[in-house]
Amino acid sequence: MRAPHPHRALRTTAVGAVSATLVAGTALGLAPTAQAAPAAAPRAASAADVRFVDIPGDGGTILKANVFTPKDAKAGARYPSIVLPTSWAMPQIEYVAQAQKLADSGYVVVSYNSRGFWQSGGEIETAGPKDIADASKVIDWTLANTPADPSKVGMAGVSYGAGISLLAAGHDKRIKAVAALSGWADLIDSIYSGRTQHVQAAALLGGAGALTGRPGPELQQTLKDFLGSNLDKEAEMIAWGAKRSPVTHLDQINDNGAAIMLGNAWGDTLFPPNQYAEFYERLTGPKRLEFRPGDHATAEATGLLGLPNDTWTSTRRWFDRYLKGEDNGIDKEQPVQLKSRSTGGYEGYPDWKSVGPTRKKIAMAGTTTIRTNVDSGANGGIAILSNALDQFLKIPPTASVPLLPRRYTGVWQSEKYETPQRVRGTTKLHTTLTSTKESGTLVAYLYDVGPLGLGKLVSNAPYTFHGKTPGKPFGVDLELFSTAYDVPAGHKLALVVDTVDPLYIEHNPSGAQLTFSSPEADPSYVSVPLREQ
């Protein structure tokens, strides 16, 4: 095993502190034990019938669950059913508010605590084969012990529950409809995009798992190698993530033909939107894609509290159409629905490639050299918190672009726009890079810059390279995270590049320098997707 780079080792020593901070801020009040007793489910006078049960999962492992059936269900009647695996680290009562609403409208709803968490047995498998088998076992139990119609089975979930639901749809033909909210299609492209570890995301998952469940040895070792930047294990980690990625099982998912709705947030720091959009385009059955402002699971959060929520309204309509067979029009709407971060309005598109049909380039002319190992002040914020502030208060991460230290940042700006620029989709960076070392990391940011130079973050993405020849130029192509953001008239767009961001692990050896150039035969640029005016 190679020795870790000194600077890299220094960065990863902060993982424990980052994990503790994130878990404290995002555990949503969960008690610090995996053996806590379930809280009583809230009941309304007209609520559906609910009971808590034990369901034998794969290998007989007990999964703690709750079952909602329509109130006054008639003897011999059969109802469509929806299975809800819980999110990572969440207790079995996570979906009580939505389960009750669904049952009141005529569904049998079974929510179960994913294996390895809270009172369910087993160890955390991270959406591995046992988790997929558990989903089928829960469907077996539902069909045998409730008035569920075997021809009308659906699955849904938030985050971890979304990933398990998508994976199960590729392995169990009984699943006819899925709503996968704030989930992942490609686990590697989510927390290792640009070949860069998303340290806050991984630390959050690892810390929350240890707090509320029982991580198995495979997960513990994978996290250790991942956060410790063990490149000797990179191929093994990618294979581990690929097995747990719905995109790996895409052919099976398409063959089984479930109607799939995907929902996510523009600023999801665990599972960025790009990978969901790419997966959506490759689905061949009935499908729908919804993106809204926010961060991981914040778009669905109010619905889990029983409050009005657009994501859960769409979920209910999706199941009403594809499990109940209701002609409610959702299948006739534009299947790609985007909510702008700026206006809060919805926009419909026939497919993802139609989202940003016009592209405007910002030239990255000249030669710019920056030094590494210093956070310039441009960064993507704090996982969960920063993009939630953008969602609710329209306050994204900011930076004073004129004051960014040019010793550590590269800055390229557009002209001042005379009309609003409606950024929609995926911004792309193309440049030529020369490094003084064989490894390195850069982070690209796109800012909306106002008249006083204050930049509001539009998007960002990291990029890491290894094994390059020092002093030899090479091409870099990087996709920033997709978004929907309106740049006001009189503002500029700026691309900023630096080398350190608290969201990511950086791989720059001490003293390294990065030089960006724009050869005449291969000019460097930023390509920004715009909605037609």
mmCIF file of C-alpha atoms in Angstrom, residues 430 432 518-525:
data_model
loop_
_atom_site.group_PDB
_atom_site.id
_atom_site.type_symbol
_atom_site.label_atom_id
_atom_site.label_comp_id
_atom_site.label_asym_id
_atom_site.label_seq_id
_atom_site.Cartn_x
_atom_site.Cartn_y
_atom_site.Cartn_z
ATOM 1 C CA HIS A 430 -13.077 22.572 -21.537
ATOM 2 C CA THR A 432 -5.834 22.585 -21.231
ATOM 3 C CA SER A 518 -5.865 28.095 -24.347
ATOM 4 C CA PRO A 519 -3.995 26.753 -27.390
ATOM 5 C CA GLU A 520 -5.012 28.306 -30.687
ATOM 6 C CA ALA A 521 -5.890 24.875 -32.098
ATOM 7 C CA ASP A 522 -7.920 23.906 -29.021
ATOM 8 C CA PRO A 523 -9.279 27.004 -27.240
ATOM 9 C CA SER A 524 -10.463 26.805 -23.634
ATOM 10 C CA TYR A 525 -14.008 27.822 -22.801
#
